[in-house]
């Protein structure tokens, strides 16, 4: 882009480092560099490749055309998979909601629901209700302040202060809660069991 804007009749240039950086900054100020985001640029590039592929296929043998189409489809599929992973990761990294829903329920009730869900193989529900039981139980025991809108991260921070030796396990359980409830990730039986075991251990402390 930079060289294309220089007059062809000019002699070869040998700019200094400062001059080259200045030219680059001036070039990047042009609006075409700021009109599209990365995804749009990729889509535009793919459209160009499709147009070129169609034009080239009209003059190529059938076997070569088939091979080119196959490679192109693999590239498109790989790009779609990559974009879906990026969007999902971004959503998981930014989305966080409160631990408790708008309901009045005791820790024992939540734990009973978690145990029932675990027995039925509903591991995600067991993990979510298990972490909620853990949080409510610590509120009932006076180890946490009653903050209805608290996020899992905030609950984990408060629990880590109350139980510093369990900081890693508490943080891991809170991360699993967010990933399962707000990140649409599946949960395993082992993950749900880890959260329930942490509730049991903290419940037995004085």
PDB file of C-alpha atoms in Angstrom:
ATOM      1  CA  UNK A   1       0.000   0.000   0.000  1.00  0.00           C
ATOM      2  CA  UNK A   2       2.799   2.438   0.836  1.00  0.00           C
ATOM      3  CA  UNK A   3       4.797   1.860  -2.342  1.00  0.00           C
ATOM      4  CA  UNK A   4       1.674   2.106  -4.481  1.00  0.00           C
ATOM      5  CA  UNK A   5       1.234   5.737  -3.467  1.00  0.00           C
ATOM      6  CA  UNK A   6       4.750   6.821  -4.453  1.00  0.00           C
ATOM      7  CA  UNK A   7       5.181   8.331  -7.937  1.00  0.00           C
ATOM      8  CA  UNK A   8       6.698   5.765 -10.301  1.00  0.00           C
ATOM      9  CA  UNK A   9       8.964   8.388 -11.819  1.00  0.00           C
ATOM     10  CA  UNK A  10      10.754   9.086  -8.525  1.00  0.00           C
ATOM     11  CA  UNK A  11      14.225   7.589  -8.041  1.00  0.00           C
ATOM     12  CA  UNK A  12      14.674   4.769  -5.493  1.00  0.00           C
ATOM     13  CA  UNK A  13      14.393   6.053  -1.946  1.00  0.00           C
ATOM     14  CA  UNK A  14      16.599   5.330   1.017  1.00  0.00           C
ATOM     15  CA  UNK A  15      14.724   6.909   3.939  1.00  0.00           C
ATOM     16  CA  UNK A  16      16.042   7.095   7.435  1.00  0.00           C
ATOM     17  CA  UNK A  17      14.312   5.185  10.216  1.00  0.00           C
ATOM     18  CA  UNK A  18      12.446   8.290  11.393  1.00  0.00           C
ATOM     19  CA  UNK A  19      11.298   9.108   7.877  1.00  0.00           C
ATOM     20  CA  UNK A  20      10.048   5.566   7.300  1.00  0.00           C
ATOM     21  CA  UNK A  21       8.071   5.585  10.541  1.00  0.00           C
ATOM     22  CA  UNK A  22       6.587   8.958   9.648  1.00  0.00           C
ATOM     23  CA  UNK A  23       5.485   7.655   6.223  1.00  0.00           C
ATOM     24  CA  UNK A  24       3.938   4.596   7.835  1.00  0.00           C
ATOM     25  CA  UNK A  25       1.969   6.689  10.325  1.00  0.00           C
ATOM     26  CA  UNK A  26       0.694   8.921   7.524  1.00  0.00           C
ATOM     27  CA  UNK A  27      -0.292   5.880   5.462  1.00  0.00           C
ATOM     28  CA  UNK A  28      -2.215   4.297   8.325  1.00  0.00           C
ATOM     29  CA  UNK A  29      -4.281   7.461   8.736  1.00  0.00           C
ATOM     30  CA  UNK A  30      -6.099   6.714   5.469  1.00  0.00           C
ATOM     31  CA  UNK A  31      -9.738   5.778   6.189  1.00  0.00           C
ATOM     32  CA  UNK A  32      -9.688   2.468   4.329  1.00  0.00           C
ATOM     33  CA  UNK A  33      -7.654   0.965   7.172  1.00  0.00           C
ATOM     34  CA  UNK A  34     -10.427   1.693   9.677  1.00  0.00           C
ATOM     35  CA  UNK A  35     -13.606   0.866   7.794  1.00  0.00           C
ATOM     36  CA  UNK A  36     -13.731  -2.876   8.503  1.00  0.00           C
ATOM     37  CA  UNK A  37     -13.032  -5.038  11.470  1.00  0.00           C
ATOM     38  CA  UNK A  38     -10.970  -8.206  11.259  1.00  0.00           C
ATOM     39  CA  UNK A  39     -13.924 -10.514  10.604  1.00  0.00           C
ATOM     40  CA  UNK A  40     -15.184  -8.312   7.780  1.00  0.00           C
ATOM     41  CA  UNK A  41     -11.731  -8.240   6.229  1.00  0.00           C
ATOM     42  CA  UNK A  42     -11.549 -12.037   6.325  1.00  0.00           C
ATOM     43  CA  UNK A  43     -14.986 -12.327   4.710  1.00  0.00           C
ATOM     44  CA  UNK A  44     -13.967  -9.865   1.998  1.00  0.00           C
ATOM     45  CA  UNK A  45     -10.799 -11.851   1.360  1.00  0.00           C
ATOM     46  CA  UNK A  46     -12.801 -15.072   1.073  1.00  0.00           C
ATOM     47  CA  UNK A  47     -15.170 -13.480  -1.412  1.00  0.00           C
ATOM     48  CA  UNK A  48     -12.211 -12.435  -3.534  1.00  0.00           C
ATOM     49  CA  UNK A  49     -10.819 -15.951  -3.401  1.00  0.00           C
ATOM     50  CA  UNK A  50     -14.168 -17.388  -4.472  1.00  0.00           C
ATOM     51  CA  UNK A  51     -14.355 -15.021  -7.432  1.00  0.00           C
ATOM     52  CA  UNK A  52     -10.810 -15.890  -8.472  1.00  0.00           C
ATOM     53  CA  UNK A  53     -11.486 -19.598  -7.990  1.00  0.00           C
ATOM     54  CA  UNK A  54     -14.604 -19.494 -10.164  1.00  0.00           C
ATOM     55  CA  UNK A  55     -12.761 -17.646 -12.880  1.00  0.00           C
ATOM     56  CA  UNK A  56      -9.810 -20.036 -12.769  1.00  0.00           C
ATOM     57  CA  UNK A  57     -12.074 -23.097 -12.705  1.00  0.00           C
ATOM     58  CA  UNK A  58     -13.611 -22.137 -16.020  1.00  0.00           C
ATOM     59  CA  UNK A  59     -10.218 -22.702 -17.675  1.00  0.00           C
ATOM     60  CA  UNK A  60      -8.982 -25.674 -15.582  1.00  0.00           C
ATOM     61  CA  UNK A  61      -9.389 -29.462 -16.082  1.00  0.00           C
ATOM     62  CA  UNK A  62     -12.258 -31.047 -14.093  1.00  0.00           C
ATOM     63  CA  UNK A  63      -9.931 -32.873 -11.695  1.00  0.00           C
ATOM     64  CA  UNK A  64      -8.013 -29.712 -10.834  1.00  0.00           C
ATOM     65  CA  UNK A  65     -11.282 -27.854 -10.336  1.00  0.00           C
ATOM     66  CA  UNK A  66     -12.553 -30.516  -7.937  1.00  0.00           C
ATOM     67  CA  UNK A  67      -9.316 -30.476  -5.933  1.00  0.00           C
ATOM     68  CA  UNK A  68      -9.361 -26.696  -5.681  1.00  0.00           C
ATOM     69  CA  UNK A  69     -12.988 -26.709  -4.521  1.00  0.00           C
ATOM     70  CA  UNK A  70     -12.208 -29.347  -1.899  1.00  0.00           C
ATOM     71  CA  UNK A  71      -9.294 -27.342  -0.499  1.00  0.00           C
ATOM     72  CA  UNK A  72     -11.411 -24.214  -0.440  1.00  0.00           C
ATOM     73  CA  UNK A  73     -14.244 -25.941   1.435  1.00  0.00           C
ATOM     74  CA  UNK A  74     -11.766 -27.255   4.008  1.00  0.00           C
ATOM     75  CA  UNK A  75     -10.397 -23.748   4.500  1.00  0.00           C
ATOM     76  CA  UNK A  76     -13.874 -22.280   4.934  1.00  0.00           C
ATOM     77  CA  UNK A  77     -14.826 -25.013   7.403  1.00  0.00           C
ATOM     78  CA  UNK A  78     -11.650 -24.449   9.410  1.00  0.00           C
ATOM     79  CA  UNK A  79     -12.230 -20.699   9.479  1.00  0.00           C
ATOM     80  CA  UNK A  80     -15.848 -21.123  10.611  1.00  0.00           C
ATOM     81  CA  UNK A  81     -14.733 -23.442  13.424  1.00  0.00           C
ATOM     82  CA  UNK A  82     -12.037 -20.992  14.504  1.00  0.00           C
ATOM     83  CA  UNK A  83     -14.427 -18.036  14.550  1.00  0.00           C
ATOM     84  CA  UNK A  84     -16.967 -19.998  16.599  1.00  0.00           C
ATOM     85  CA  UNK A  85     -14.274 -20.853  19.158  1.00  0.00           C
ATOM     86  CA  UNK A  86     -13.136 -17.217  19.341  1.00  0.00           C
ATOM     87  CA  UNK A  87     -16.683 -15.946  19.861  1.00  0.00           C
ATOM     88  CA  UNK A  88     -17.414 -18.610  22.469  1.00  0.00           C
ATOM     89  CA  UNK A  89     -14.203 -17.850  24.354  1.00  0.00           C
ATOM     90  CA  UNK A  90     -14.938 -14.129  24.266  1.00  0.00           C
ATOM     91  CA  UNK A  91     -18.437 -14.718  25.592  1.00  0.00           C
ATOM     92  CA  UNK A  92     -17.125 -16.905  28.414  1.00  0.00           C
ATOM     93  CA  UNK A  93     -14.493 -14.358  29.315  1.00  0.00           C
ATOM     94  CA  UNK A  94     -16.907 -11.421  29.527  1.00  0.00           C
ATOM     95  CA  UNK A  95     -20.221 -12.859  30.742  1.00  0.00           C
ATOM     96  CA  UNK A  96     -20.767 -13.108  34.478  1.00  0.00           C
ATOM     97  CA  UNK A  97     -24.020 -13.078  36.385  1.00  0.00           C
ATOM     98  CA  UNK A  98     -25.237 -13.437  39.941  1.00  0.00           C
ATOM     99  CA  UNK A  99     -24.876 -16.713  41.787  1.00  0.00           C
ATOM    100  CA  UNK A 100     -28.424 -16.818  43.127  1.00  0.00           C
ATOM    101  CA  UNK A 101     -31.628 -16.576  41.126  1.00  0.00           C
ATOM    102  CA  UNK A 102     -34.633 -14.576  42.277  1.00  0.00           C
ATOM    103  CA  UNK A 103     -35.846 -17.167  44.773  1.00  0.00           C
ATOM    104  CA  UNK A 104     -35.802 -17.678  48.508  1.00  0.00           C
ATOM    105  CA  UNK A 105     -34.225 -21.023  49.247  1.00  0.00           C
ATOM    106  CA  UNK A 106     -32.055 -22.494  51.991  1.00  0.00           C
ATOM    107  CA  UNK A 107     -28.680 -24.118  51.591  1.00  0.00           C
ATOM    108  CA  UNK A 108     -30.110 -27.529  52.500  1.00  0.00           C
ATOM    109  CA  UNK A 109     -32.802 -27.198  49.833  1.00  0.00           C
ATOM    110  CA  UNK A 110     -30.237 -26.268  47.213  1.00  0.00           C
ATOM    111  CA  UNK A 111     -28.014 -29.143  48.275  1.00  0.00           C
ATOM    112  CA  UNK A 112     -30.907 -31.595  48.047  1.00  0.00           C
ATOM    113  CA  UNK A 113     -31.591 -30.406  44.513  1.00  0.00           C
ATOM    114  CA  UNK A 114     -27.922 -30.785  43.641  1.00  0.00           C
ATOM    115  CA  UNK A 115     -27.749 -34.319  45.029  1.00  0.00           C
ATOM    116  CA  UNK A 116     -30.899 -35.308  43.144  1.00  0.00           C
ATOM    117  CA  UNK A 117     -29.556 -33.861  39.904  1.00  0.00           C
ATOM    118  CA  UNK A 118     -26.268 -35.715  40.365  1.00  0.00           C
ATOM    119  CA  UNK A 119     -28.116 -39.003  40.925  1.00  0.00           C
ATOM    120  CA  UNK A 120     -30.094 -38.415  37.738  1.00  0.00           C
ATOM    121  CA  UNK A 121     -26.997 -37.658  35.688  1.00  0.00           C
ATOM    122  CA  UNK A 122     -27.796 -33.943  35.302  1.00  0.00           C
ATOM    123  CA  UNK A 123     -24.284 -32.864  36.087  1.00  0.00           C
ATOM    124  CA  UNK A 124     -24.621 -29.220  35.064  1.00  0.00           C
ATOM    125  CA  UNK A 125     -27.616 -28.699  37.356  1.00  0.00           C
ATOM    126  CA  UNK A 126     -25.803 -30.516  40.173  1.00  0.00           C
ATOM    127  CA  UNK A 127     -22.770 -28.271  39.830  1.00  0.00           C
ATOM    128  CA  UNK A 128     -24.771 -25.034  39.667  1.00  0.00           C
ATOM    129  CA  UNK A 129     -27.031 -25.847  42.631  1.00  0.00           C
ATOM    130  CA  UNK A 130     -24.048 -27.247  44.519  1.00  0.00           C
ATOM    131  CA  UNK A 131     -22.148 -23.964  44.253  1.00  0.00           C
ATOM    132  CA  UNK A 132     -25.275 -22.034  45.182  1.00  0.00           C
ATOM    133  CA  UNK A 133     -25.723 -24.264  48.237  1.00  0.00           C
ATOM    134  CA  UNK A 134     -22.118 -23.611  49.184  1.00  0.00           C
ATOM    135  CA  UNK A 135     -22.605 -19.818  48.959  1.00  0.00           C
ATOM    136  CA  UNK A 136     -25.923 -19.750  50.837  1.00  0.00           C
ATOM    137  CA  UNK A 137     -24.572 -22.059  53.546  1.00  0.00           C
ATOM    138  CA  UNK A 138     -21.692 -19.699  54.227  1.00  0.00           C
ATOM    139  CA  UNK A 139     -24.137 -16.782  54.427  1.00  0.00           C
ATOM    140  CA  UNK A 140     -26.254 -18.762  56.889  1.00  0.00           C
ATOM    141  CA  UNK A 141     -23.144 -19.488  58.973  1.00  0.00           C
ATOM    142  CA  UNK A 142     -22.168 -15.818  58.995  1.00  0.00           C
ATOM    143  CA  UNK A 143     -18.966 -16.321  57.015  1.00  0.00           C
ATOM    144  CA  UNK A 144     -20.263 -14.345  54.005  1.00  0.00           C
ATOM    145  CA  UNK A 145     -22.301 -11.161  53.751  1.00  0.00           C
ATOM    146  CA  UNK A 146     -25.751 -11.585  52.229  1.00  0.00           C
ATOM    147  CA  UNK A 147     -25.298  -9.967  48.803  1.00  0.00           C
ATOM    148  CA  UNK A 148     -28.096 -11.186  46.476  1.00  0.00           C
ATOM    149  CA  UNK A 149     -26.453  -9.853  43.317  1.00  0.00           C
ATOM    150  CA  UNK A 150     -22.960 -11.173  44.049  1.00  0.00           C
ATOM    151  CA  UNK A 151     -21.174 -12.950  41.208  1.00  0.00           C
ATOM    152  CA  UNK A 152     -19.307 -16.230  41.566  1.00  0.00           C
ATOM    153  CA  UNK A 153     -16.031 -14.313  41.363  1.00  0.00           C
ATOM    154  CA  UNK A 154     -17.103 -12.073  44.259  1.00  0.00           C
ATOM    155  CA  UNK A 155     -18.245 -15.050  46.296  1.00  0.00           C
ATOM    156  CA  UNK A 156     -14.938 -16.790  45.642  1.00  0.00           C
ATOM    157  CA  UNK A 157     -13.006 -13.715  46.756  1.00  0.00           C
ATOM    158  CA  UNK A 158     -14.901 -13.539  50.030  1.00  0.00           C
ATOM    159  CA  UNK A 159     -14.530 -17.277  50.649  1.00  0.00           C
ATOM    160  CA  UNK A 160     -10.811 -17.099  49.910  1.00  0.00           C
ATOM    161  CA  UNK A 161     -10.513 -14.490  52.650  1.00  0.00           C
ATOM    162  CA  UNK A 162     -12.470 -16.654  55.103  1.00  0.00           C
ATOM    163  CA  UNK A 163     -10.663 -19.869  54.081  1.00  0.00           C
ATOM    164  CA  UNK A 164      -7.288 -18.846  52.652  1.00  0.00           C
ATOM    165  CA  UNK A 165      -6.044 -22.439  52.484  1.00  0.00           C
ATOM    166  CA  UNK A 166      -8.940 -23.256  50.124  1.00  0.00           C
ATOM    167  CA  UNK A 167      -8.350 -20.302  47.798  1.00  0.00           C
ATOM    168  CA  UNK A 168      -7.492 -22.444  44.758  1.00  0.00           C
ATOM    169  CA  UNK A 169     -10.411 -24.856  45.151  1.00  0.00           C
ATOM    170  CA  UNK A 170     -12.888 -22.032  45.760  1.00  0.00           C
ATOM    171  CA  UNK A 171     -11.656 -20.123  42.720  1.00  0.00           C
ATOM    172  CA  UNK A 172     -11.809 -23.231  40.559  1.00  0.00           C
ATOM    173  CA  UNK A 173     -15.376 -23.998  41.655  1.00  0.00           C
ATOM    174  CA  UNK A 174     -16.466 -20.430  40.918  1.00  0.00           C
ATOM    175  CA  UNK A 175     -14.900 -20.621  37.456  1.00  0.00           C
ATOM    176  CA  UNK A 176     -16.752 -23.882  36.758  1.00  0.00           C
ATOM    177  CA  UNK A 177     -20.017 -22.281  37.892  1.00  0.00           C
ATOM    178  CA  UNK A 178     -19.618 -19.392  35.433  1.00  0.00           C
ATOM    179  CA  UNK A 179     -18.530 -21.660  32.584  1.00  0.00           C
ATOM    180  CA  UNK A 180     -21.486 -24.008  33.025  1.00  0.00           C
ATOM    181  CA  UNK A 181     -24.257 -21.523  33.817  1.00  0.00           C
ATOM    182  CA  UNK A 182     -23.205 -18.535  31.715  1.00  0.00           C
ATOM    183  CA  UNK A 183     -20.761 -20.067  29.235  1.00  0.00           C
ATOM    184  CA  UNK A 184     -22.988 -22.941  28.065  1.00  0.00           C
ATOM    185  CA  UNK A 185     -20.319 -25.527  28.793  1.00  0.00           C
ATOM    186  CA  UNK A 186     -21.256 -29.083  29.776  1.00  0.00           C
ATOM    187  CA  UNK A 187     -20.265 -30.371  33.194  1.00  0.00           C
ATOM    188  CA  UNK A 188     -18.884 -33.764  34.115  1.00  0.00           C
ATOM    189  CA  UNK A 189     -19.797 -35.847  37.131  1.00  0.00           C
ATOM    190  CA  UNK A 190     -16.292 -35.317  38.504  1.00  0.00           C
ATOM    191  CA  UNK A 191     -16.615 -31.529  38.291  1.00  0.00           C
ATOM    192  CA  UNK A 192     -19.984 -31.553  40.067  1.00  0.00           C
ATOM    193  CA  UNK A 193     -18.586 -33.868  42.741  1.00  0.00           C
ATOM    194  CA  UNK A 194     -15.656 -31.503  43.342  1.00  0.00           C
ATOM    195  CA  UNK A 195     -18.032 -28.610  44.049  1.00  0.00           C
ATOM    196  CA  UNK A 196     -20.228 -30.712  46.339  1.00  0.00           C
ATOM    197  CA  UNK A 197     -17.191 -32.000  48.225  1.00  0.00           C
ATOM    198  CA  UNK A 198     -16.038 -28.418  48.796  1.00  0.00           C
ATOM    199  CA  UNK A 199     -19.467 -27.559  50.222  1.00  0.00           C
ATOM    200  CA  UNK A 200     -19.205 -30.531  52.580  1.00  0.00           C
ATOM    201  CA  UNK A 201     -15.717 -29.577  53.714  1.00  0.00           C
ATOM    202  CA  UNK A 202     -16.510 -25.915  54.354  1.00  0.00           C
ATOM    203  CA  UNK A 203     -19.751 -26.849  56.098  1.00  0.00           C
ATOM    204  CA  UNK A 204     -17.799 -28.930  58.612  1.00  0.00           C
ATOM    205  CA  UNK A 205     -15.498 -26.082  59.623  1.00  0.00           C
ATOM    206  CA  UNK A 206     -16.077 -23.963  62.716  1.00  0.00           C
TER     207      UNK A 206
END
